[in-house]
PDB file of C-alpha atoms in Angstrom:
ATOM      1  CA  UNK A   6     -14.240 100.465 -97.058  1.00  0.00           C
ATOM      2  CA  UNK A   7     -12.708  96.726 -96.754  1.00  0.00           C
ATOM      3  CA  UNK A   8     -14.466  94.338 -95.103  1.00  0.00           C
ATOM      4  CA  UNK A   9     -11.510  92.077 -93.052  1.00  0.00           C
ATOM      5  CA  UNK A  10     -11.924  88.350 -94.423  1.00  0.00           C
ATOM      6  CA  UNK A  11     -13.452  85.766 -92.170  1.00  0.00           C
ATOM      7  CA  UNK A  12     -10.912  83.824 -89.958  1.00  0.00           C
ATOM      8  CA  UNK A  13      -9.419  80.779 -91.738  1.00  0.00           C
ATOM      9  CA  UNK A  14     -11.166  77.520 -91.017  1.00  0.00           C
ATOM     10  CA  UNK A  15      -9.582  75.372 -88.069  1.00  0.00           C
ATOM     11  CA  UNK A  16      -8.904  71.619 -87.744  1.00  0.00           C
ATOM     12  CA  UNK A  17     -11.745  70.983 -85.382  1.00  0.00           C
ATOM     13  CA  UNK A  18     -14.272  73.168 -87.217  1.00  0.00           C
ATOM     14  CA  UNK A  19     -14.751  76.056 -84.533  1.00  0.00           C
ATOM     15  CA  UNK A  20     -13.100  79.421 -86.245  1.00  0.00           C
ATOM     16  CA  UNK A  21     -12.554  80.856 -82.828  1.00  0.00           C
ATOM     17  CA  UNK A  22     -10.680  77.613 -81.275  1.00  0.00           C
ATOM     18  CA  UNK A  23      -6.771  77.691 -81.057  1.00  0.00           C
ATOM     19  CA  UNK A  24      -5.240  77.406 -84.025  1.00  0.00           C
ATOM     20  CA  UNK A  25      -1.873  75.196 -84.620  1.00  0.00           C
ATOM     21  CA  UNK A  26       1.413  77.055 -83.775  1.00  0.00           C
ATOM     22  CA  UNK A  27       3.189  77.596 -87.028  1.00  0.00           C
ATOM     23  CA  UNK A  28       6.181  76.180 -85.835  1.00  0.00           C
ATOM     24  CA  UNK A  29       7.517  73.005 -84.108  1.00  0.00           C
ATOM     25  CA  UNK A  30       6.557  69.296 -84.702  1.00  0.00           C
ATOM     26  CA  UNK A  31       3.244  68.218 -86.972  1.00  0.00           C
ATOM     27  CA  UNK A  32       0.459  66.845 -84.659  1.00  0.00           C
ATOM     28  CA  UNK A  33       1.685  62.886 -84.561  1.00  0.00           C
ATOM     29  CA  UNK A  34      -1.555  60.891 -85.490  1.00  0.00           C
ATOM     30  CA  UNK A  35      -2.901  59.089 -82.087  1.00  0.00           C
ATOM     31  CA  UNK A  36      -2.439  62.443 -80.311  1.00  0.00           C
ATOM     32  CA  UNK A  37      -5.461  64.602 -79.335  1.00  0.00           C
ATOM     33  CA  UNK A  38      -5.898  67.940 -81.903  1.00  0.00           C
ATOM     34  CA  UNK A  39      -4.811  70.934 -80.212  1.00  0.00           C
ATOM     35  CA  UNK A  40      -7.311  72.775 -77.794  1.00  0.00           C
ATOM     36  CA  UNK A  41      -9.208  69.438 -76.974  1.00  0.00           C
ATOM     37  CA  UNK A  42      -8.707  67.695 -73.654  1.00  0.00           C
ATOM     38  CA  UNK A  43      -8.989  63.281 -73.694  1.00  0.00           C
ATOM     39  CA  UNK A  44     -12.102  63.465 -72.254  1.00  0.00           C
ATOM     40  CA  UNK A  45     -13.566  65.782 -74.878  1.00  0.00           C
ATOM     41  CA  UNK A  46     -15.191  64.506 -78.063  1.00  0.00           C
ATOM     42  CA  UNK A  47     -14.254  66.428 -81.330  1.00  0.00           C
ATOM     43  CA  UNK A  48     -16.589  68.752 -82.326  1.00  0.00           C
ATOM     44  CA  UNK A  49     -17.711  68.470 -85.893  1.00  0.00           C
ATOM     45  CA  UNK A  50     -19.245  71.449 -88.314  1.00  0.00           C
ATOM     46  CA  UNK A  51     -18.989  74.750 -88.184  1.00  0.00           C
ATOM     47  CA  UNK A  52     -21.698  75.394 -85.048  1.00  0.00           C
ATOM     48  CA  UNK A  53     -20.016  72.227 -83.310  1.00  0.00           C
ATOM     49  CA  UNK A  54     -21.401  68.484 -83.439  1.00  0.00           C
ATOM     50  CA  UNK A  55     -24.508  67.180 -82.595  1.00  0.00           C
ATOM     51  CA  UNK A  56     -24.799  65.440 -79.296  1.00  0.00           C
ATOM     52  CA  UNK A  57     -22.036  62.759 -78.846  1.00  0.00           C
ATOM     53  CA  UNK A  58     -21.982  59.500 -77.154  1.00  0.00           C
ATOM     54  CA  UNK A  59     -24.917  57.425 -76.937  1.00  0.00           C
ATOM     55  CA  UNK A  60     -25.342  53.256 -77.901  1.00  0.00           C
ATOM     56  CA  UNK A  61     -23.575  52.220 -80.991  1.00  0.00           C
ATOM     57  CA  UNK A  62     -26.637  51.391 -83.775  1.00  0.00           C
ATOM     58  CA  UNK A  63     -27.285  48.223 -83.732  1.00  0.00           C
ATOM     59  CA  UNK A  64     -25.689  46.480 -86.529  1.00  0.00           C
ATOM     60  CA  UNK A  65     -28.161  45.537 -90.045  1.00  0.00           C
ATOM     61  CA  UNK A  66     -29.502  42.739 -89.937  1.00  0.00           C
ATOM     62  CA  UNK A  67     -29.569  39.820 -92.884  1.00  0.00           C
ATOM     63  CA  UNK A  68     -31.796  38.542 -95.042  1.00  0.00           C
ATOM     64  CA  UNK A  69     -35.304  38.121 -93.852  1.00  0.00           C
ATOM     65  CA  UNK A  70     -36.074  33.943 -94.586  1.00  0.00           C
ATOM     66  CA  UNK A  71     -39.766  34.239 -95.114  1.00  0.00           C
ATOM     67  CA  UNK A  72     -39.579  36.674 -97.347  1.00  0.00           C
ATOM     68  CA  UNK A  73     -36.427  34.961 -98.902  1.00  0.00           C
ATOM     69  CA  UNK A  74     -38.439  32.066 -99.368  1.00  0.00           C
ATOM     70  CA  UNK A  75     -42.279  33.900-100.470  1.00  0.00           C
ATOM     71  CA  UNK A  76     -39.868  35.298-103.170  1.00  0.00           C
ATOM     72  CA  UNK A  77     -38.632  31.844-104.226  1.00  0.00           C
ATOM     73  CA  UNK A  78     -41.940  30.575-104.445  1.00  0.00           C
ATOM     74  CA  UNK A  79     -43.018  33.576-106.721  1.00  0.00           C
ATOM     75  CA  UNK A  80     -40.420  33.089-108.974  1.00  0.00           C
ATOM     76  CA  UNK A  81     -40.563  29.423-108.956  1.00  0.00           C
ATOM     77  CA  UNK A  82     -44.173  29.527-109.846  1.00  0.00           C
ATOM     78  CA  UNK A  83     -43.684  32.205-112.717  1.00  0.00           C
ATOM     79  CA  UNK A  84     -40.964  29.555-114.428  1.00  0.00           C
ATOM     80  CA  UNK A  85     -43.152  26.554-113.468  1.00  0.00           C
ATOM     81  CA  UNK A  86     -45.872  28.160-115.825  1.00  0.00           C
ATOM     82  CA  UNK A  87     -43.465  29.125-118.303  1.00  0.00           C
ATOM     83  CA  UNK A  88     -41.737  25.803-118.782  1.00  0.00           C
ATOM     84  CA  UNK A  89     -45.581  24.437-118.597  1.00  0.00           C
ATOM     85  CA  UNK A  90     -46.573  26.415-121.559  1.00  0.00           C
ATOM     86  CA  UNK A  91     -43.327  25.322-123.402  1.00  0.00           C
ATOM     87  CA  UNK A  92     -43.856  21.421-122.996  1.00  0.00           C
ATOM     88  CA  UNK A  93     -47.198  21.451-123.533  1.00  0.00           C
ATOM     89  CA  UNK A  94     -47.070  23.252-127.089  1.00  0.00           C
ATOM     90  CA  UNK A  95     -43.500  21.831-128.067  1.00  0.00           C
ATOM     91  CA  UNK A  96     -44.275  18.440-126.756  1.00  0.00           C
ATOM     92  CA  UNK A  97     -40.707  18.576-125.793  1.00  0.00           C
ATOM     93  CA  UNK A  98     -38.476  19.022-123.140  1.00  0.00           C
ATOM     94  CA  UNK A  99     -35.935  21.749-121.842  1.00  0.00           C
ATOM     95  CA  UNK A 100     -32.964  20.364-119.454  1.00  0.00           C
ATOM     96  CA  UNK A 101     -31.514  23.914-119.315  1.00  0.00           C
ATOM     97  CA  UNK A 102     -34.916  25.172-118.402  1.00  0.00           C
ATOM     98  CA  UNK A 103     -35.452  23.267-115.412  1.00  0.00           C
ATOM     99  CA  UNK A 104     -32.307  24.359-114.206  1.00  0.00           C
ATOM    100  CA  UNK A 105     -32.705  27.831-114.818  1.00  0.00           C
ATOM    101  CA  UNK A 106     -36.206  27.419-112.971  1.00  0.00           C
ATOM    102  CA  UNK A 107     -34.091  26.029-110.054  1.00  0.00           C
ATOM    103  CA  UNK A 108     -31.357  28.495-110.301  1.00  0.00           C
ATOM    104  CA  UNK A 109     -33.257  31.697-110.337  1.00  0.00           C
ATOM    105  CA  UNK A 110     -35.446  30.081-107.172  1.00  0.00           C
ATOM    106  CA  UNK A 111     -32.542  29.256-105.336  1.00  0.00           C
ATOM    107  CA  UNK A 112     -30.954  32.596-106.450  1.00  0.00           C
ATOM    108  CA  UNK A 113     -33.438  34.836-105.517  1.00  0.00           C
ATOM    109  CA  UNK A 114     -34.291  32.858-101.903  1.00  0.00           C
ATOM    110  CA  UNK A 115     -31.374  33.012-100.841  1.00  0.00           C
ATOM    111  CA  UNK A 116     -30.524  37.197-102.122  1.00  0.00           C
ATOM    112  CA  UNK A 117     -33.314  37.936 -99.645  1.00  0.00           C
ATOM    113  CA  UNK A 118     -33.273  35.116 -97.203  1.00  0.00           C
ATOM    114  CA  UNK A 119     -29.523  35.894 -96.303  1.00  0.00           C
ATOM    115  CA  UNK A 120     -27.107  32.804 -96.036  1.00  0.00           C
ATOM    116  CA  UNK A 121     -29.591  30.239 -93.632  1.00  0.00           C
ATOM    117  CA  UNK A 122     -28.936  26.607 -94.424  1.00  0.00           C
ATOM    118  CA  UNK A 123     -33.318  26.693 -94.194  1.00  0.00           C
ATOM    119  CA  UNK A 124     -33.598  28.662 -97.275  1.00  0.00           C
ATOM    120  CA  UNK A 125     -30.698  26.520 -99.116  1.00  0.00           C
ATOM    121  CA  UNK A 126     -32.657  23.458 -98.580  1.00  0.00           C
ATOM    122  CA  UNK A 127     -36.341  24.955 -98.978  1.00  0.00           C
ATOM    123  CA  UNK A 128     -35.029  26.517-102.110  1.00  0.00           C
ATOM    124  CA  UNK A 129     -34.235  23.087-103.832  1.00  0.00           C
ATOM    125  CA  UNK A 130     -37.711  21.739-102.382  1.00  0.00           C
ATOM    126  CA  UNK A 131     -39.859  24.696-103.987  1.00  0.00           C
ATOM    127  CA  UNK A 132     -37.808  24.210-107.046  1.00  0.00           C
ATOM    128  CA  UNK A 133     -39.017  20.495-107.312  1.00  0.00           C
ATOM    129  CA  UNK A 134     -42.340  21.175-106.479  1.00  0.00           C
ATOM    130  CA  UNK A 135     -42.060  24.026-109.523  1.00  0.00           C
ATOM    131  CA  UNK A 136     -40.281  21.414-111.917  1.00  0.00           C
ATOM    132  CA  UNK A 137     -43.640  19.045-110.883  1.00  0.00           C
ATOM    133  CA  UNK A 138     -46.385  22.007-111.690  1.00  0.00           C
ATOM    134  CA  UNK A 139     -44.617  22.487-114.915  1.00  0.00           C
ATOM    135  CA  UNK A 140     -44.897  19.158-116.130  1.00  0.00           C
ATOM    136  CA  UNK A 141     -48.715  19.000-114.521  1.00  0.00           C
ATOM    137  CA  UNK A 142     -49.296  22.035-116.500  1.00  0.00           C
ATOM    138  CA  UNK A 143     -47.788  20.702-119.970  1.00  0.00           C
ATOM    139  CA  UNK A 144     -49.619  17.456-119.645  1.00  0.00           C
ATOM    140  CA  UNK A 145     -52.982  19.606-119.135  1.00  0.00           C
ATOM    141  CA  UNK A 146     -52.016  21.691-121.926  1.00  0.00           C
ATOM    142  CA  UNK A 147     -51.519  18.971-124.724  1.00  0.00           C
ATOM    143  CA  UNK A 148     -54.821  17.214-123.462  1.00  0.00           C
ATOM    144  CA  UNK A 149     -57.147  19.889-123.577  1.00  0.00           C
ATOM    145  CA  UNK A 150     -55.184  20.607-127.104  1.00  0.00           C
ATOM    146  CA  UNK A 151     -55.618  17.529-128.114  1.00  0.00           C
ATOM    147  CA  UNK A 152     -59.469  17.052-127.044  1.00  0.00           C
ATOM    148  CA  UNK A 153     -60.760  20.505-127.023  1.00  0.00           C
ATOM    149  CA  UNK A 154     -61.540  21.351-123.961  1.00  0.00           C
ATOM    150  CA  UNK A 155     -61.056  23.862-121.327  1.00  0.00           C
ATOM    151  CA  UNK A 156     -57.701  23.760-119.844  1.00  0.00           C
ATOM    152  CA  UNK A 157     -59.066  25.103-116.276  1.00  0.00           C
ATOM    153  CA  UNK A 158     -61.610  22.753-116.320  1.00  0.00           C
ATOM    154  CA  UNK A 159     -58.715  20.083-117.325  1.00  0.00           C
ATOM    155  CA  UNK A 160     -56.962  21.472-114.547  1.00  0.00           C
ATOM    156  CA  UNK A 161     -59.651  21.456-112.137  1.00  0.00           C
ATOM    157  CA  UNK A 162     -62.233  18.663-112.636  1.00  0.00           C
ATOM    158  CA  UNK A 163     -59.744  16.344-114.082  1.00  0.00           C
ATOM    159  CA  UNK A 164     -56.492  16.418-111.845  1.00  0.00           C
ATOM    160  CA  UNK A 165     -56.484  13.027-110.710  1.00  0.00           C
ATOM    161  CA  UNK A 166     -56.228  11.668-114.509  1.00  0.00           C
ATOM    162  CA  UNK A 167     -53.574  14.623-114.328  1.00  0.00           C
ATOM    163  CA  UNK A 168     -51.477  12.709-111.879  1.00  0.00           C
ATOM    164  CA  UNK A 169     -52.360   9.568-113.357  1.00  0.00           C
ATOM    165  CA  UNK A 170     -50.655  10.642-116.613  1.00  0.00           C
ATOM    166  CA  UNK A 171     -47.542  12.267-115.160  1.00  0.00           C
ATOM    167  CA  UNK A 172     -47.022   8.598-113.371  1.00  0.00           C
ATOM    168  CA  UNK A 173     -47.876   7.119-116.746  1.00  0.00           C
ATOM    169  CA  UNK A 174     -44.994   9.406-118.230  1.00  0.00           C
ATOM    170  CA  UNK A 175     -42.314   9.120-115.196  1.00  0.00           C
ATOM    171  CA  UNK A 176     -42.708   5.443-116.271  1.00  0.00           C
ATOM    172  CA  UNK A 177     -42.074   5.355-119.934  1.00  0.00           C
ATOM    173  CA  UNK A 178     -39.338   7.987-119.959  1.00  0.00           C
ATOM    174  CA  UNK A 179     -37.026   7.611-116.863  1.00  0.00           C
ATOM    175  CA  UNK A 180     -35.170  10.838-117.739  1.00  0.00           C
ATOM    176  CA  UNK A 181     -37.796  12.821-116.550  1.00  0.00           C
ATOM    177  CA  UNK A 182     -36.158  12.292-113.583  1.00  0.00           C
ATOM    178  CA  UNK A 183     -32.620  14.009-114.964  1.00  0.00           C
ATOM    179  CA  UNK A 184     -34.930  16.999-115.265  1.00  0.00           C
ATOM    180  CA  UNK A 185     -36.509  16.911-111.704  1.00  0.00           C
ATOM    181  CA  UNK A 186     -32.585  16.403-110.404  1.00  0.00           C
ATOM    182  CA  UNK A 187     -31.511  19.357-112.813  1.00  0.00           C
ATOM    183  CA  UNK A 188     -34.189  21.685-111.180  1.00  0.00           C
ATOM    184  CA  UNK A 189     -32.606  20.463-107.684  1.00  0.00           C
ATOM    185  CA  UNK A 190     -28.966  21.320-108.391  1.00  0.00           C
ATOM    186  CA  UNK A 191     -29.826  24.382-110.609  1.00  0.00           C
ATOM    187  CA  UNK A 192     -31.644  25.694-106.678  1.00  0.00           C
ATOM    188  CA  UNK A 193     -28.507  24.336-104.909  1.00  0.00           C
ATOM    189  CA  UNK A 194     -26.041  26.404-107.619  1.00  0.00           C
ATOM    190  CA  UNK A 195     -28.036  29.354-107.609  1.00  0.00           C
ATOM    191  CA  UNK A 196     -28.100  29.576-103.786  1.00  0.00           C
ATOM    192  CA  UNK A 197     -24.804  28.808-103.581  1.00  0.00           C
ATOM    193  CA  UNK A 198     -23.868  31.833-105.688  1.00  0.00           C
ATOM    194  CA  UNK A 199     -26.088  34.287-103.572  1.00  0.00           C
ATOM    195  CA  UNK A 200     -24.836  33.551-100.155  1.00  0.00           C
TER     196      UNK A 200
END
């Protein structure tokens, strides 16, 4: 006993449908496929499509800015304690790591905050303000080295000497403003090359 093989497979996916006459001209490519009428959607699968028509989805949307930004931050505060504990036990500085600081900020703000001018600018702000902690951080580092104390208490109790010493520092050595503007374009770069 033979069992007759299932009909072959047709262009629009229903086996019973009409199939293509052997002969004659190929179907020309803005023409409807044989058996369908204009008005009739193509029927897709074997069992036929789902439901057809409908509103087009709506299309994705783009970067999120505050989370493009809460990222930044993170980021920006994970290298500001890095480059902290690097200046404060080196006692020197880094250019390349202020940049990279500024770059990562301003690449990962602007990866999730999509291409907004906000998160541009706000990335080269938090990457300042990062540049500033680190330098906060080093200074608190090499006093409470240097005296033996607690570096949160340093940190806490003693901030205003903190400041105090940073403007003490921006004064002697003028290029610690090379690495505040490195920080800046590093953030500018790196959200330049995301967006």
């Amino acid at each position: 006993m033979s069992y007759s093989a299932p009909p072959p497979q047709q262009p629009g996916g229903n086996p019973y449908g009409q199939a293509p006459g052997p002969y004659g001209q190929p179907q020309q490519p803005n023409q409807f496929p044989q058996g369908q009428f204009p008005g009739q959607q193509p029927q897709g699968g074997q069992f036929g499509g789902g439901f057809g028509g409908g509103y087009p989805q709506p299309p994705v949307r783009r970067g999120n800015v505050g989370l493009g930004l809460l990222a930044g931050l993170g980021v920006a505060l994970v290298g500001a304690v890095v480059y902290g504990l690097i200046l404060g036990k080196a006692d020197f500085q880094i250019g390349w790591l202020t940049f990279g600081i500024g770059f990562a900020t301003g690449l990962v703000a602007a990866k999730l905050g999509g291409r907004n001018p906000l998160v541009i600018v706000a990335s080269v702000v938090i990457s300042l303000f990062a540049v500033y902690v680190g330098q906060i951080l080093g200074i608190a580092i090499a006093v409470s080295d240097s005296q033996g104390l607690d570096l949160m208490s340093v940190l806490t109790k003693n901030f205003a000497q903190l400041n105090e010493l940073f403007k003490l520092v921006l004064d002697e050595k003028p290029i610690q403003f090379l690495f505040f503007g490195l920080g800046g374009v590093g953030a500018f770069a790196g959200a330049k090359k995301a967006s």
